[in-house]
A tleap script that builds the chain and sets N, CA, C and O, in Angstrom:
source leaprc.protein.ff14SB
mol = sequence {
  NMET GLU MET PRO GLN VAL SER VAL CYS GLN
  VAL ASP GLU CYS ALA TYR ASN GLN ASP SER
  ALA CYS HIE ALA LEU ALA ILE THR VAL GLY
  ASP SER ALA HIE ALA HIE CYS ASP THR TYR
  PHE VAL PHE PRO SER LYS GLY GLY ASP ALA
  SER SER VAL GLY ARG VAL GLY ALA CYS LYS
  MET ALA GLY CYS LEU HIE ASN VAL GLY LEU
  GLU CYS GLN ALA PRO GLY ILE THR VAL ALA
  ALA LEU GLY ALA SER ALA ASP CYS LEU THR
  PHE THR ALA CARG
}
set mol.1.N position { 0.853 -1.172 0.000 }
set mol.1.CA position { 0.000 0.000 0.000 }
set mol.1.C position { 0.900 1.238 0.000 }
set mol.1.O position { 1.873 1.316 0.750 }
set mol.2.N position { 0.559 2.188 -0.845 }
set mol.2.CA position { 1.297 3.447 -0.893 }
set mol.2.C position { 0.547 4.503 -0.085 }
set mol.2.O position { -0.680 4.583 -0.147 }
set mol.3.N position { 1.278 5.302 0.662 }
set mol.3.CA position { 0.644 6.354 1.458 }
set mol.3.C position { 0.096 7.435 0.529 }
set mol.3.O position { 0.762 7.820 -0.432 }
set mol.4.N position { -1.123 7.932 0.811 }
set mol.4.CA position { -1.705 8.991 -0.020 }
set mol.4.C position { -0.921 10.292 0.093 }
set mol.4.O position { -0.352 10.599 1.141 }
set mol.5.N position { -0.898 11.042 -0.985 }
set mol.5.CA position { -0.226 12.338 -0.999 }
set mol.5.C position { -1.081 13.416 -0.347 }
set mol.5.O position { -2.310 13.347 -0.351 }
set mol.6.N position { -0.410 14.398 0.206 }
set mol.6.CA position { -1.072 15.641 0.593 }
set mol.6.C position { -1.081 16.448 -0.709 }
set mol.6.O position { -0.110 17.134 -1.028 }
set mol.7.N position { -2.173 16.360 -1.449 }
set mol.7.CA position { -2.261 16.964 -2.782 }
set mol.7.C position { -2.118 18.471 -2.733 }
set mol.7.O position { -1.449 19.073 -3.573 }
set mol.8.N position { -2.756 19.074 -1.737 }
set mol.8.CA position { -2.701 20.524 -1.567 }
set mol.8.C position { -2.659 20.834 -0.077 }
set mol.8.O position { -3.389 20.236 0.713 }
set mol.9.N position { -1.799 21.774 0.297 }
set mol.9.CA position { -1.818 22.307 1.652 }
set mol.9.C position { -1.913 23.824 1.542 }
set mol.9.O position { -1.015 24.480 1.014 }
set mol.10.N position { -2.999 24.362 2.041 }
set mol.10.CA position { -3.247 25.797 1.958 }
set mol.10.C position { -2.851 26.524 3.239 }
set mol.10.O position { -3.186 27.697 3.406 }
set mol.11.N position { -2.147 25.852 4.142 }
set mol.11.CA position { -1.761 26.448 5.413 }
set mol.11.C position { -0.322 26.958 5.276 }
set mol.11.O position { 0.630 26.292 5.683 }
set mol.12.N position { -0.189 28.140 4.700 }
set mol.12.CA position { 1.115 28.688 4.338 }
set mol.12.C position { 2.074 28.828 5.512 }
set mol.12.O position { 3.283 28.686 5.334 }
set mol.13.N position { 1.559 29.105 6.710 }
set mol.13.CA position { 2.440 29.335 7.854 }
set mol.13.C position { 3.034 28.054 8.443 }
set mol.13.O position { 3.895 28.129 9.319 }
set mol.14.N position { 2.594 26.891 7.983 }
set mol.14.CA position { 3.143 25.632 8.493 }
set mol.14.C position { 4.616 25.506 8.102 }
set mol.14.O position { 5.012 25.879 6.998 }
set mol.15.N position { 5.407 24.982 9.009 }
set mol.15.CA position { 6.838 24.810 8.776 }
set mol.15.C position { 7.135 23.885 7.597 }
set mol.15.O position { 8.201 23.986 6.989 }
set mol.16.N position { 6.212 22.990 7.268 }
set mol.16.CA position { 6.419 22.047 6.171 }
set mol.16.C position { 5.849 22.518 4.844 }
set mol.16.O position { 6.035 21.851 3.827 }
set mol.17.N position { 5.153 23.659 4.830 }
set mol.17.CA position { 4.508 24.154 3.613 }
set mol.17.C position { 5.443 25.062 2.835 }
set mol.17.O position { 5.968 26.040 3.368 }
set mol.18.N position { 5.641 24.729 1.576 }
set mol.18.CA position { 6.394 25.571 0.650 }
set mol.18.C position { 5.610 25.635 -0.650 }
set mol.18.O position { 5.425 24.615 -1.314 }
set mol.19.N position { 5.149 26.821 -1.017 }
set mol.19.CA position { 4.391 27.026 -2.262 }
set mol.19.C position { 3.145 26.147 -2.331 }
set mol.19.O position { 2.885 25.518 -3.357 }
set mol.20.N position { 2.384 26.103 -1.257 }
set mol.20.CA position { 1.133 25.336 -1.144 }
set mol.20.C position { 1.327 23.832 -1.266 }
set mol.20.O position { 0.390 23.107 -1.602 }
set mol.21.N position { 2.524 23.370 -0.997 }
set mol.21.CA position { 2.800 21.937 -1.019 }
set mol.21.C position { 3.403 21.523 0.316 }
set mol.21.O position { 4.221 22.238 0.894 }
set mol.22.N position { 2.987 20.365 0.790 }
set mol.22.CA position { 3.514 19.813 2.031 }
set mol.22.C position { 4.798 19.042 1.724 }
set mol.22.O position { 4.853 18.267 0.769 }
set mol.23.N position { 5.818 19.262 2.534 }
set mol.23.CA position { 7.083 18.574 2.334 }
set mol.23.C position { 7.514 17.753 3.548 }
set mol.23.O position { 8.678 17.367 3.658 }
set mol.24.N position { 6.566 17.485 4.467 }
set mol.24.CA position { 6.835 16.529 5.544 }
set mol.24.C position { 6.834 15.143 4.906 }
set mol.24.O position { 6.009 14.874 4.033 }
set mol.25.N position { 7.718 14.278 5.312 }
set mol.25.CA position { 7.729 12.944 4.714 }
set mol.25.C position { 6.423 12.208 4.980 }
set mol.25.O position { 5.938 11.470 4.122 }
set mol.26.N position { 5.845 12.409 6.176 }
set mol.26.CA position { 4.562 11.796 6.505 }
set mol.26.C position { 3.882 12.635 7.584 }
set mol.26.O position { 4.520 13.068 8.544 }
set mol.27.N position { 2.585 12.857 7.415 }
set mol.27.CA position { 1.821 13.591 8.421 }
set mol.27.C position { 0.883 12.628 9.141 }
set mol.27.O position { 0.611 11.527 8.664 }
set mol.28.N position { 0.399 13.063 10.288 }
set mol.28.CA position { -0.632 12.346 11.030 }
set mol.28.C position { -1.872 13.216 11.029 }
set mol.28.O position { -1.789 14.422 11.259 }
set mol.29.N position { -3.021 12.613 10.771 }
set mol.29.CA position { -4.287 13.331 10.743 }
set mol.29.C position { -5.140 12.889 11.918 }
set mol.29.O position { -5.295 11.696 12.181 }
set mol.30.N position { -5.691 13.869 12.618 }
set mol.30.CA position { -6.717 13.606 13.608 }
set mol.30.C position { -6.261 13.280 15.005 }
set mol.30.O position { -5.098 12.975 15.270 }
set mol.31.N position { -7.251 13.362 15.897 }
set mol.31.CA position { -7.066 12.973 17.291 }
set mol.31.C position { -8.285 12.215 17.775 }
set mol.31.O position { -8.617 12.256 18.960 }
set mol.32.N position { -8.939 11.541 16.887 }
set mol.32.CA position { -10.166 10.750 17.061 }
set mol.32.C position { -11.420 11.604 17.157 }
set mol.32.O position { -12.526 11.076 17.037 }
set mol.33.N position { -11.282 12.897 17.368 }
set mol.33.CA position { -12.460 13.770 17.447 }
set mol.33.C position { -12.467 14.854 16.371 }
set mol.33.O position { -13.527 15.362 16.005 }
set mol.34.N position { -11.281 15.210 15.864 }
set mol.34.CA position { -11.182 16.328 14.926 }
set mol.34.C position { -10.165 15.976 13.837 }
set mol.34.O position { -9.053 15.546 14.143 }
set mol.35.N position { -10.538 16.156 12.582 }
set mol.35.CA position { -9.673 15.787 11.451 }
set mol.35.C position { -8.676 16.890 11.129 }
set mol.35.O position { -8.706 17.465 10.041 }
set mol.36.N position { -7.800 17.180 12.070 }
set mol.36.CA position { -6.787 18.206 11.836 }
set mol.36.C position { -5.437 17.555 11.505 }
set mol.36.O position { -5.199 16.383 11.797 }
set mol.37.N position { -4.576 18.350 10.893 }
set mol.37.CA position { -3.220 17.876 10.618 }
set mol.37.C position { -2.439 17.979 11.917 }
set mol.37.O position { -2.098 19.075 12.363 }
set mol.38.N position { -2.165 16.855 12.506 }
set mol.38.CA position { -1.472 16.798 13.797 }
set mol.38.C position { 0.010 17.142 13.656 }
set mol.38.O position { 0.693 17.358 14.657 }
set mol.39.N position { 0.507 17.194 12.434 }
set mol.39.CA position { 1.911 17.493 12.167 }
set mol.39.C position { 2.143 18.994 11.998 }
set mol.39.O position { 3.283 19.457 12.047 }
set mol.40.N position { 1.077 19.745 11.803 }
set mol.40.CA position { 1.158 21.192 11.582 }
set mol.40.C position { 1.810 21.913 12.765 }
set mol.40.O position { 1.447 21.680 13.917 }
set mol.41.N position { 2.767 22.780 12.473 }
set mol.41.CA position { 3.285 23.705 13.469 }
set mol.41.C position { 4.006 24.847 12.763 }
set mol.41.O position { 4.424 24.722 11.612 }
set mol.42.N position { 4.143 25.957 13.474 }
set mol.42.CA position { 4.792 27.146 12.946 }
set mol.42.C position { 6.221 27.189 13.475 }
set mol.42.O position { 6.465 26.935 14.654 }
set mol.43.N position { 7.155 27.509 12.597 }
set mol.43.CA position { 8.569 27.565 12.957 }
set mol.43.C position { 9.215 28.679 12.138 }
set mol.43.O position { 8.749 28.957 11.033 }
set mol.44.N position { 10.256 29.320 12.629 }
set mol.44.CA position { 10.852 30.445 11.894 }
set mol.44.C position { 11.429 30.081 10.520 }
set mol.44.O position { 11.530 30.947 9.651 }
set mol.45.N position { 11.803 28.824 10.314 }
set mol.45.CA position { 12.308 28.420 9.001 }
set mol.45.C position { 11.500 27.231 8.495 }
set mol.45.O position { 10.820 26.556 9.267 }
set mol.46.N position { 11.581 26.984 7.196 }
set mol.46.CA position { 10.853 25.870 6.585 }
set mol.46.C position { 11.643 24.584 6.751 }
set mol.46.O position { 12.874 24.593 6.774 }
set mol.47.N position { 10.917 23.475 6.866 }
set mol.47.CA position { 11.547 22.177 7.037 }
set mol.47.C position { 11.004 21.165 6.061 }
set mol.47.O position { 10.301 21.515 5.113 }
set mol.48.N position { 11.328 19.923 6.290 }
set mol.48.CA position { 10.887 18.847 5.414 }
set mol.48.C position { 11.856 18.639 4.270 }
set mol.48.O position { 12.931 19.237 4.226 }
set mol.49.N position { 11.463 17.788 3.354 }
set mol.49.CA position { 12.271 17.463 2.185 }
set mol.49.C position { 11.658 18.164 0.981 }
set mol.49.O position { 10.631 17.725 0.463 }
set mol.50.N position { 12.282 19.250 0.532 }
set mol.50.CA position { 11.737 20.069 -0.560 }
set mol.50.C position { 11.609 19.293 -1.871 }
set mol.50.O position { 10.882 19.725 -2.766 }
set mol.51.N position { 12.297 18.162 -2.001 }
set mol.51.CA position { 12.220 17.395 -3.245 }
set mol.51.C position { 11.113 16.341 -3.229 }
set mol.51.O position { 10.907 15.643 -4.223 }
set mol.52.N position { 10.404 16.222 -2.111 }
set mol.52.CA position { 9.331 15.224 -2.045 }
set mol.52.C position { 8.008 15.867 -1.659 }
set mol.52.O position { 7.967 16.975 -1.125 }
set mol.53.N position { 6.939 15.154 -1.936 }
set mol.53.CA position { 5.589 15.594 -1.592 }
set mol.53.C position { 5.160 14.863 -0.333 }
set mol.53.O position { 5.357 13.655 -0.211 }
set mol.54.N position { 4.566 15.607 0.614 }
set mol.54.CA position { 4.114 15.004 1.858 }
set mol.54.C position { 3.079 13.916 1.638 }
set mol.54.O position { 2.334 13.933 0.658 }
set mol.55.N position { 3.045 12.988 2.549 }
set mol.55.CA position { 2.088 11.878 2.484 }
set mol.55.C position { 1.416 11.696 3.835 }
set mol.55.O position { 1.894 12.202 4.851 }
set mol.56.N position { 0.310 10.972 3.840 }
set mol.56.CA position { -0.416 10.686 5.080 }
set mol.56.C position { 0.140 9.387 5.649 }
set mol.56.O position { -0.062 8.312 5.085 }
set mol.57.N position { 0.840 9.499 6.772 }
set mol.57.CA position { 1.432 8.326 7.401 }
set mol.57.C position { 0.469 7.597 8.321 }
set mol.57.O position { 0.505 6.371 8.422 }
set mol.58.N position { -0.397 8.357 8.997 }
set mol.58.CA position { -1.358 7.758 9.920 }
set mol.58.C position { -2.592 8.635 9.988 }
set mol.58.O position { -2.511 9.855 9.844 }
set mol.59.N position { -3.727 8.009 10.206 }
set mol.59.CA position { -4.977 8.747 10.374 }
set mol.59.C position { -5.728 8.181 11.570 }
set mol.59.O position { -6.067 6.997 11.600 }
set mol.60.N position { -5.985 9.031 12.551 }
set mol.60.CA position { -6.680 8.610 13.770 }
set mol.60.C position { -8.194 8.770 13.667 }
set mol.60.O position { -8.909 8.549 14.645 }
set mol.61.N position { -8.692 9.156 12.479 }
set mol.61.CA position { -10.121 9.397 12.289 }
set mol.61.C position { -10.822 8.115 11.836 }
set mol.61.O position { -11.151 7.964 10.660 }
set mol.62.N position { -11.046 7.198 12.773 }
set mol.62.CA position { -11.645 5.903 12.458 }
set mol.62.C position { -13.026 6.037 11.823 }
set mol.62.O position { -13.469 5.130 11.119 }
set mol.63.N position { -13.712 7.154 12.060 }
set mol.63.CA position { -15.044 7.370 11.496 }
set mol.63.C position { -15.040 7.961 10.103 }
set mol.63.O position { -16.096 8.336 9.593 }
set mol.64.N position { -13.875 8.054 9.473 }
set mol.64.CA position { -13.784 8.595 8.113 }
set mol.64.C position { -13.995 7.480 7.093 }
set mol.64.O position { -13.513 6.362 7.278 }
set mol.65.N position { -14.701 7.781 6.042 }
set mol.65.CA position { -14.967 6.844 4.957 }
set mol.65.C position { -13.677 6.310 4.338 }
set mol.65.O position { -13.641 5.169 3.878 }
set mol.66.N position { -12.626 7.114 4.321 }
set mol.66.CA position { -11.359 6.732 3.692 }
set mol.66.C position { -10.426 5.966 4.624 }
set mol.66.O position { -9.355 5.532 4.199 }
set mol.67.N position { -10.815 5.792 5.896 }
set mol.67.CA position { -9.952 5.170 6.889 }
set mol.67.C position { -10.193 3.667 6.960 }
set mol.67.O position { -11.313 3.215 7.195 }
set mol.68.N position { -9.126 2.901 6.752 }
set mol.68.CA position { -9.184 1.447 6.895 }
set mol.68.C position { -8.021 1.048 7.797 }
set mol.68.O position { -6.858 1.185 7.416 }
set mol.69.N position { -8.333 0.562 8.974 }
set mol.69.CA position { -7.283 0.143 9.908 }
set mol.69.C position { -6.379 1.286 10.327 }
set mol.69.O position { -5.182 1.085 10.536 }
set mol.70.N position { -6.941 2.495 10.454 }
set mol.70.CA position { -6.228 3.715 10.827 }
set mol.70.C position { -5.219 4.170 9.766 }
set mol.70.O position { -4.281 4.910 10.062 }
set mol.71.N position { -5.429 3.714 8.531 }
set mol.71.CA position { -4.634 4.141 7.384 }
set mol.71.C position { -5.570 4.809 6.379 }
set mol.71.O position { -6.664 4.313 6.108 }
set mol.72.N position { -5.128 5.936 5.833 }
set mol.72.CA position { -5.927 6.661 4.852 }
set mol.72.C position { -5.868 5.947 3.507 }
set mol.72.O position { -4.789 5.589 3.033 }
set mol.73.N position { -7.028 5.742 2.896 }
set mol.73.CA position { -7.116 5.087 1.594 }
set mol.73.C position { -7.546 6.054 0.488 }
set mol.73.O position { -7.778 5.629 -0.645 }
set mol.74.N position { -7.654 7.349 0.804 }
set mol.74.CA position { -8.002 8.344 -0.221 }
set mol.74.C position { -6.825 8.455 -1.190 }
set mol.74.O position { -5.680 8.232 -0.795 }
set mol.75.N position { -7.093 8.795 -2.452 }
set mol.75.CA position { -5.986 8.949 -3.400 }
set mol.75.C position { -5.080 10.132 -3.056 }
set mol.75.O position { -3.906 10.147 -3.429 }
set mol.76.N position { -5.613 11.102 -2.360 }
set mol.76.CA position { -4.865 12.279 -1.930 }
set mol.76.C position { -5.748 13.091 -1.012 }
set mol.76.O position { -6.965 12.908 -1.002 }
set mol.77.N position { -5.153 13.993 -0.237 }
set mol.77.CA position { -5.952 14.823 0.666 }
set mol.77.C position { -5.619 16.296 0.456 }
set mol.77.O position { -4.579 16.649 -0.100 }
set mol.78.N position { -6.530 17.137 0.916 }
set mol.78.CA position { -6.332 18.587 0.922 }
set mol.78.C position { -6.368 19.044 2.368 }
set mol.78.O position { -7.253 18.660 3.132 }
set mol.79.N position { -5.394 19.870 2.736 }
set mol.79.CA position { -5.331 20.441 4.074 }
set mol.79.C position { -5.493 21.948 3.943 }
set mol.79.O position { -4.861 22.581 3.097 }
set mol.80.N position { -6.352 22.520 4.795 }
set mol.80.CA position { -6.589 23.969 4.771 }
set mol.80.C position { -6.859 24.459 6.179 }
set mol.80.O position { -7.240 23.688 7.060 }
set mol.81.N position { -6.656 25.749 6.379 }
set mol.81.CA position { -6.916 26.359 7.684 }
set mol.81.C position { -8.414 26.539 7.858 }
set mol.81.O position { -9.082 27.137 7.015 }
set mol.82.N position { -8.926 26.024 8.943 }
set mol.82.CA position { -10.319 26.232 9.348 }
set mol.82.C position { -10.262 26.718 10.789 }
set mol.82.O position { -9.998 25.943 11.708 }
set mol.83.N position { -10.508 27.992 10.972 }
set mol.83.CA position { -10.353 28.569 12.298 }
set mol.83.C position { -8.889 28.574 12.667 }
set mol.83.O position { -8.051 29.041 11.896 }
set mol.84.N position { -8.577 28.060 13.830 }
set mol.84.CA position { -7.201 28.065 14.326 }
set mol.84.C position { -6.449 26.770 14.021 }
set mol.84.O position { -5.319 26.599 14.479 }
set mol.85.N position { -7.046 25.860 13.263 }
set mol.85.CA position { -6.368 24.586 13.006 }
set mol.85.C position { -6.198 24.333 11.509 }
set mol.85.O position { -6.841 24.971 10.676 }
set mol.86.N position { -5.330 23.400 11.197 }
set mol.86.CA position { -5.103 22.944 9.822 }
set mol.86.C position { -5.874 21.644 9.676 }
set mol.86.O position { -5.501 20.633 10.272 }
set mol.87.N position { -6.935 21.657 8.899 }
set mol.87.CA position { -7.840 20.512 8.825 }
set mol.87.C position { -7.735 19.742 7.515 }
set mol.87.O position { -7.434 20.312 6.466 }
set mol.88.N position { -7.987 18.446 7.592 }
set mol.88.CA position { -8.081 17.595 6.420 }
set mol.88.C position { -9.470 17.799 5.812 }
set mol.88.O position { -10.468 17.358 6.382 }
set mol.89.N position { -9.536 18.457 4.674 }
set mol.89.CA position { -10.829 18.714 4.016 }
set mol.89.C position { -11.356 17.486 3.310 }
set mol.89.O position { -12.508 17.480 2.874 }
set mol.90.N position { -10.552 16.449 3.182 }
set mol.90.CA position { -10.974 15.219 2.514 }
set mol.90.C position { -11.766 14.331 3.472 }
set mol.90.O position { -12.426 13.388 3.035 }
set mol.91.N position { -11.708 14.618 4.762 }
set mol.91.CA position { -12.463 13.836 5.748 }
set mol.91.C position { -13.933 13.747 5.339 }
set mol.91.O position { -14.583 14.756 5.063 }
set mol.92.N position { -14.435 12.516 5.308 }
set mol.92.CA position { -15.848 12.257 4.992 }
set mol.92.C position { -16.373 11.274 6.029 }
set mol.92.O position { -15.897 10.142 6.120 }
set mol.93.N position { -17.346 11.707 6.800 }
set mol.93.CA position { -17.905 10.827 7.846 }
set mol.93.C position { -18.585 9.623 7.207 }
set mol.93.O position { -19.209 9.729 6.151 }
set mol.94.N position { -18.452 8.476 7.870 }
set mol.94.CA position { -19.116 7.244 7.385 }
set mol.94.C position { -20.605 7.360 7.549 }
set mol.94.O position { -21.338 6.434 7.203 }
savepdb mol mol.pdb
quit
């Protein structure tokens, strides 16, 4: 199984975001109650691997249609700022 890509990240202030693309090797989504990017944080410089596209390493949103065994099965996800958090917009309740 290949980890799904973070197709778009609209959270520009994230340390892993460069030009609307996630460059964390793998992110974690959710805390069982909220489908947020658990890897999101603000830092004075950018990090991650600029030559790779971020992927979803783990998803704690067991109630998501795309979640099988706590692994995301969506072809890709979109992350955007909703209020004060960076949320997975691909989350779809079962």
